[in-house]
Every structure is written in C-alpha cells, then in structure tokens.
Coordinates of C-alpha atoms and ligand atoms in Angstrom, one line a residue:
X1 CA 59.6 -21.8 79.1
X2 CA 59.5 -20.8 75.2
X3 CA 62.4 -20.9 73.0
X4 CA 63.5 -18.0 71.4
X5 CA 66.6 -16.9 69.5
X6 CA 67.5 -13.6 70.9
X7 CA 66.1 -13.2 74.4
X8 CA 65.9 -15.7 77.4
X9 CA 62.8 -16.2 79.7
X10 CA 62.9 -17.5 82.9
X11 CA 60.0 -17.6 85.7
X12 CA 60.7 -16.9 89.6
X13 CA 57.7 -17.2 91.3
X14 CA 55.3 -14.6 90.4
X15 CA 58.0 -12.7 88.3
X16 CA 58.9 -13.3 84.9
X17 CA 62.6 -12.8 83.9
X18 CA 63.5 -11.6 80.3
X19 CA 67.1 -11.5 79.2
X20 CA 68.2 -9.9 76.1
X21 CA 70.5 -12.2 74.4
X22 CA 72.9 -11.1 71.7
X23 CA 75.8 -11.1 73.1
X24 CA 78.1 -11.0 70.2
X25 CA 76.2 -7.6 69.2
X26 CA 75.9 -6.1 72.4
X27 CA 72.3 -6.9 72.6
X28 CA 72.1 -4.5 69.6
X29 CA 68.1 -4.7 69.1
X30 CA 67.3 -6.1 65.5
X31 CA 64.0 -6.6 63.9
X32 CA 64.2 -10.0 65.3
X33 CA 64.4 -9.6 68.8
X34 CA 62.1 -6.9 69.1
X35 CA 59.5 -9.0 67.7
X36 CA 60.3 -12.1 70.3
X37 CA 60.8 -9.4 73.3
X38 CA 57.0 -7.8 72.5
X39 CA 55.9 -11.6 72.5
X40 CA 57.3 -12.8 75.3
X41 CA 56.0 -9.5 77.2
X42 CA 52.5 -9.8 75.5
X43 CA 52.8 -13.4 76.8
X44 CA 53.5 -12.8 80.7
X45 CA 51.1 -9.8 80.1
X46 CA 48.3 -12.4 79.9
X47 CA 49.9 -14.6 82.4
X48 CA 47.2 -14.6 85.6
X49 CA 50.7 -16.7 87.6
X50 CA 52.8 -13.2 86.5
X51 CA 52.5 -10.2 88.6
X52 CA 55.8 -8.5 87.6
X53 CA 58.5 -8.1 85.0
X54 CA 62.2 -7.8 84.7
X55 CA 64.2 -7.1 81.8
X56 CA 67.6 -7.3 81.4
X57 CA 70.7 -7.5 79.2
X58 CA 74.3 -8.8 79.8
X59 CA 76.7 -7.3 82.6
X60 CA 78.4 -5.9 79.3
X61 CA 75.7 -4.4 77.8
X62 CA 71.4 -4.1 78.2
X63 CA 71.8 -2.8 74.7
X64 CA 73.7 -0.9 72.4
X65 CA 71.1 0.4 70.9
X66 CA 69.2 -0.2 67.6
X67 CA 71.1 -2.6 65.3
X68 CA 73.3 -0.1 63.4
X69 CA 74.2 -2.6 60.9
X70 CA 70.8 -3.7 60.1
X71 CA 69.4 -0.4 59.4
X72 CA 72.1 1.2 57.9
X73 CA 70.9 0.8 54.2
X74 CA 67.1 1.5 54.9
X75 CA 65.6 4.5 52.8
X76 CA 63.3 7.0 53.7
X77 CA 60.5 5.5 51.8
X78 CA 60.7 1.9 53.2
X79 CA 61.3 3.4 57.4
X80 CA 58.2 5.7 56.3
X81 CA 55.7 2.7 54.8
X82 CA 57.0 0.4 57.7
X83 CA 57.0 2.9 60.1
X84 CA 60.3 2.0 61.3
X85 CA 60.8 1.8 65.3
X86 CA 56.6 2.5 65.7
X87 CA 56.0 -1.2 66.7
X88 CA 59.1 -0.7 69.7
X89 CA 56.6 1.1 71.7
X90 CA 54.0 -1.7 72.2
X91 CA 56.2 -2.3 75.4
X92 CA 54.6 0.6 76.6
X93 CA 51.1 -1.0 76.1
X94 CA 52.1 -4.0 78.4
X95 CA 50.0 -3.0 81.5
X96 CA 52.1 -5.1 84.3
X97 CA 54.8 -3.2 85.8
X98 CA 58.3 -4.0 84.0
X99 CA 61.6 -3.4 85.8
X100 CA 64.4 -2.4 83.4
X101 CA 68.0 -3.5 85.0
X102 CA 70.8 -2.4 83.4
X103 CA 74.3 -3.0 83.7
X104 CA 76.7 -2.0 80.9
X105 CA 75.5 0.2 78.2
X106 CA 72.3 1.5 77.7
X107 CA 72.8 3.7 74.4
X108 CA 70.3 4.6 72.1
X109 CA 67.4 2.4 71.6
X110 CA 68.9 0.5 74.8
X111 CA 68.4 3.8 77.0
X112 CA 65.1 4.2 75.2
X113 CA 63.8 0.6 76.1
X114 CA 64.7 1.1 79.2
X115 CA 62.6 3.9 79.8
X116 CA 59.9 2.7 78.0
X117 CA 59.9 0.2 81.2
X118 CA 58.5 1.5 84.6
X119 CA 61.0 1.4 86.8
X120 CA 65.0 1.4 85.9
X121 CA 67.5 -0.1 88.4
X122 CA 71.5 0.3 87.1
X123 CA 74.5 -1.7 88.0
X124 CA 77.1 0.9 89.2
X125 CA 78.9 0.1 85.7
X126 CA 76.2 1.1 83.8
X127 CA 76.5 3.6 81.3
X128 CA 73.4 5.5 79.3
X129 CA 73.4 7.3 76.4
X130 CA 71.6 8.8 73.3
X131 CA 74.6 8.7 70.8
X132 CA 72.2 8.6 67.4
X133 CA 73.7 12.2 66.7
X134 CA 76.9 10.4 66.0
X135 CA 75.9 8.3 63.3
X136 CA 73.9 11.1 61.4
X137 CA 70.5 10.3 63.1
X138 CA 68.6 11.5 66.0
X139 CA 66.6 9.4 68.8
X140 CA 63.6 8.0 67.1
X141 CA 62.4 5.6 70.1
X142 CA 61.6 8.0 72.8
X143 CA 65.2 9.5 73.7
X144 CA 64.1 13.4 72.8
X145 CA 60.8 13.1 75.3
X146 CA 60.9 10.3 77.5
X147 CA 64.6 11.3 78.3
X148 CA 63.6 15.1 78.8
X149 CA 60.2 14.1 80.7
X150 CA 62.7 12.2 83.0
X151 CA 65.8 14.3 83.6
X152 CA 64.9 17.7 82.2
X153 CA 66.1 19.9 79.3
X154 CA 70.2 20.7 80.4
X155 CA 70.8 17.3 80.6
X156 CA 68.3 15.6 77.9
X157 CA 69.9 18.3 75.3
X158 CA 73.5 17.9 76.4
X159 CA 72.8 13.7 75.8
X160 CA 71.1 13.9 72.8
X161 CA 73.5 17.0 71.1
X162 CA 76.8 15.6 72.2
X163 CA 76.1 12.2 71.9
X164 CA 77.8 11.8 75.5
X165 CA 77.4 9.0 78.2
X166 CA 76.6 9.4 81.8
X167 CA 77.4 6.8 84.9
X168 CA 74.8 5.5 86.6
X169 CA 75.3 8.0 89.4
X170 CA 74.8 10.9 87.3
X171 CA 71.7 8.9 85.9
X172 CA 70.7 8.1 89.5
X173 CA 71.1 12.1 90.6
X174 CA 69.1 13.3 87.4
X175 CA 66.0 10.8 88.2
X176 CA 66.5 8.5 85.2
X177 CA 67.4 5.5 87.3
X178 CA 65.3 5.1 91.0
X179 CA 68.4 2.9 92.4
X180 CA 72.2 2.2 91.8
X181 CA 73.4 -1.4 92.8
X182 CA 76.7 -3.3 92.3
X183 CA 76.6 -5.2 89.1
X184 CA 76.4 -8.6 90.4
X185 CA 73.7 -7.9 92.5
X186 CA 71.2 -5.5 90.1
X187 CA 69.1 -8.7 88.8
X188 CA 68.8 -10.1 92.1
X189 CA 67.6 -6.9 93.8
X190 CA 65.4 -6.1 90.7
X191 CA 63.6 -9.5 90.9
X192 CA 63.4 -8.9 94.9
X193 CA 61.3 -5.5 94.1
X194 CA 59.3 -7.2 91.7
X195 CA 58.6 -10.0 93.8
X196 CA 57.1 -7.1 96.4
X197 CA 55.2 -5.7 93.6
X198 CA 53.8 -9.1 92.8
X199 CA 52.5 -10.1 96.1
X200 CA 50.4 -7.2 96.1
X201 CA 46.8 -6.9 94.1
X202 CA 47.7 -7.5 90.5
X203 CA 44.3 -5.4 89.5
X204 CA 45.4 -2.5 92.1
X205 CA 49.0 -3.0 91.0
X206 CA 48.0 -2.1 87.3
X207 CA 45.6 1.1 88.2
X208 CA 48.4 2.5 90.1
X209 CA 51.0 2.2 86.8
X210 CA 48.1 3.6 84.5
X211 CA 47.7 6.6 87.0
X212 CA 51.0 7.5 87.2
X213 CA 51.8 7.1 83.5
X214 CA 48.7 9.3 82.4
X215 CA 50.1 11.9 84.5
X216 CA 52.4 12.5 81.2
X217 CA 49.5 12.5 79.0
X218 CA 46.8 14.6 80.8
X219 CA 46.5 18.2 82.6
X220 CA 46.7 18.2 86.5
X221 CA 43.0 18.2 87.3
X222 CA 42.3 15.5 84.6
X223 CA 45.2 13.2 86.1
X224 CA 43.7 13.7 89.5
X225 CA 40.1 13.0 88.4
X226 CA 41.5 9.9 86.9
X227 CA 43.7 8.8 90.2
X228 CA 40.1 9.5 92.3
X229 CA 37.8 7.2 90.2
X230 CA 40.8 4.9 90.1
X231 CA 41.1 5.0 94.0
X232 CA 37.1 5.0 94.4
X233 CA 37.0 1.8 92.2
X234 CA 39.8 0.2 94.5
X235 CA 36.8 -0.3 96.8
X236 CA 35.2 -2.5 93.8
X237 CA 37.7 -5.5 94.6
X238 CA 38.1 -8.4 97.1
X239 CA 41.7 -7.3 97.5
X240 CA 40.9 -3.5 98.9
X241 CA 38.5 -5.6 101.7
X242 CA 41.3 -7.8 102.3
X243 CA 44.1 -5.6 102.8
X244 CA 42.1 -3.6 105.1
X245 CA 40.8 -6.3 107.0
X246 CA 44.3 -7.6 107.3
X247 CA 45.6 -3.9 108.6
X248 CA 42.9 -4.0 111.5
X249 CA 43.3 -7.8 112.4
X250 CA 47.2 -7.1 112.9
X251 CA 47.7 -10.5 110.2
X252 CA 49.4 -10.5 106.6
X253 CA 47.2 -9.9 103.7
X254 CA 46.2 -12.6 101.3
X255 CA 45.4 -11.1 98.0
X256 CA 43.8 -13.3 95.6
X257 CA 44.5 -10.5 92.8
X258 CA 40.2 -10.0 92.7
Ligands
CAA301 N1 74.6 -2.3 66.1 C1 75.0 -3.3 65.4 N2 76.2 -3.9 65.9 C2 76.8 -3.5 67.5 C3 75.8 -2.4 67.9 C4 75.0 -1.8 67.5 N3 74.0 -0.6 67.9 N4 76.7 -1.7 68.8 C5 77.5 -2.8 69.1 N5 77.6 -3.5 67.9 C6 78.6 -5.1 67.5 C7 79.5 -4.3 67.1 O1 79.5 -4.0 65.6 C8 80.7 -5.3 67.6 O2 80.7 -6.5 66.3 P1 81.8 -7.4 65.8 O3 82.5 -7.9 66.5 O4 81.1 -8.3 64.8 O5 82.2 -6.0 65.1 C9 80.4 -6.0 68.9 O6 78.9 -5.5 68.9 C10 81.0 -5.3 70.1 O7 80.7 -4.3 70.0 P2 82.5 -3.3 69.9 O8 83.6 -3.9 69.5 O9 82.4 -1.7 69.1 O10 82.3 -3.3 71.7 P3 83.3 -2.2 72.0 O11 83.4 -2.5 73.5 O12 84.3 -1.6 71.8 O13 82.4 -0.7 72.2 C11 80.1 0.6 72.5 C12 81.0 -0.4 73.0 C13 80.7 2.0 73.0 C14 78.8 0.3 72.9 C15 80.0 0.6 70.8 O14 79.7 -1.0 70.2 C16 79.2 1.6 70.1 O15 79.5 2.7 70.1 N6 78.0 0.9 69.6 C17 77.0 1.9 69.1 C18 76.2 2.4 69.9 C19 75.4 3.6 69.3 O16 75.5 4.5 68.5 N7 74.3 3.3 69.6 C20 72.4 4.0 68.9 C21 72.4 3.1 67.8 S1 71.2 4.1 67.0 C22 69.5 3.7 67.6 O17 69.6 3.2 68.5 C23 68.7 4.7 67.1 C24 67.5 4.8 67.9 O18 67.0 5.8 68.4 C25 66.6 3.6 68.0

C-alpha cells in the first residue's frame, strides 16, 4: 500500500479501508490530510479490484473537525480565493460506496465528512456535533445542509445553534447513523457490510448509490424517471443475467462486474 503521512490505507479482499491518522490532533482535518484522503479515495475509486470503501478514525476520534490552529488566521479574501473547504466535497464525487465507521468524536468537519459518506455506522461511545458556533463561525462543509436533510430541522437547529453533541444512540434514533455497534467491533462490522456490498455487481452498486443520491437533487418525478432508466439499463449488464439465472437455478451468483 502507498505510504501517507496523515492516513493509513489497507485492503481486505475487495474492500479498501482508509484510517484517518493524526492521533495527536484527534484527526483534525488539515489541508495535508484532506489532500491525502481525496487522493486515496480517488485511487480506490479507479481500482477494479475494489468494490467498497470503509473510512474510519481511532477509538477516540473519527475526526474532531477542521484544523482550528491551521485556519485561525485565515482572512476572508484568502478563504474566498482558495475556495476554502470547497475541495472537501471531492469525497462526494467518489462513485463507489463509502461506509464511515465512527468511533469517538465526529465534530464539525468530522461530522460533515462522515455525512459525505454513504452509510454511517457508529461505535456506542461516538459523539456527533457541529460545534462551530462556539468558535465564532458556522459549519462550512455541509453541516447546515446534509445534517438537516438527515435529521430534520428540529434536531439540526438544536445541534447547529447550541453546539451540543449527541450520542450514538441519539444519532441512531434521529436517522443520522444506520447502525450502532460496540466500539471494538465497529470497524469489523463496517468491513463485513462493505464486503457484502463489494460481492455484488459493481456497476449495479454504483447505479444504486447514484440513484439514491439523486433523490436529494431531483423532484420526485425526475428521480423516479432516473431510477426507472437505471433499472432498465441494468438489464444490459452480464451481472443482471447472471443474478437472475443464478436465482432460477438455485445457486449462488458469480458476478463479474460487467
Ligand atoms: N483542530 C486542531 N486541533 C485540535 C482539534 C481541531 N479541531 N481538535 C482537537 N485538537 C487538538 C487539541 O488542540 C489538542 O492538541 P494539544 O495536545 O497540542 O493541545 C489535541 O487535539 C487533543 O485535544 P484535547 O486536549 O482538546 O482533547 P479532549 O479530550 O480534552 O477534548 C474535544 C476533545 C472535545 C474534541 C476537543 O478537542 C475539542 O473541542 N475540539 C475542537 C472541536 C471543534 O470545535 N470542531 C469544529 C472545528 S471547526 C470546523 O470543523 C469547521 C467546518 O465546518 C469544517
């Protein structure tokens, strides 16, 4: 695997695992880390042997937000000219599924990066929050938008305006996370789900991800139209033929991702 300074990458079969690794700063997301993260994700997205990606941090922190020490002296013109935080959204251009496995703190940009992923699984001690208000700023990478879409206005306003954190259990109840696991089993469980996803036809998995994500952008009739076209198109793959033949013949399918 390629060597990075702020992240670690590994492979487990068709699953790629990316671990945020700035332990001394609770995985605070500085420019160098985000550059490496996007580079690794792009590489795995282009790798035919990878079917799904797990993004995780440490047991103490998924990520405690954007790096406050790095950005504190930024001025408006710099932020504007460099489109500060704009590049973070590159994560959302990855076309393979990404499962965020969140242990410990997912605060500010940490929560926002988790929300850019497709599924969030949490360890039972995880804490989610958008504490930017306490620093004299507001969320800048989706905390007012993706969080509101995920949990609704009442919870999102409460989190964004008070800066308070919520527990994994509360995040589960409000629909921010899909499942909660004991902290020490979280990554293994995320890899297990990622392996399940990666065992299916990759082009079909990519269509499914794209169709769900489009629901946030399109009207219902446009979204249903897109879904129906993807569904119809899926019959142009070898994997659809294989999947339905295998069902009829009462055997396991052998998907070739074609
Ligand atoms: N940026 C830079 N450094 C950070 C950091 C951050 N976001 N979060 C933690 N660190 C550093 C601390 O400064 C500390 O470094 P030193 O040992 O050199 O002092 C180290 O990580 C350990 O942190 P603490 O000693 O504070 O650990 P703790 O267990 O006492 O507290 C915490 C944990 C509650 C998460 C606390 O660190 C904290 O509040 N962090 C900041 C959280 C935050 O405000 N995040 C939002 C950032 S803004 C943002 O993300 C904007 C956006 O929308 C993208």
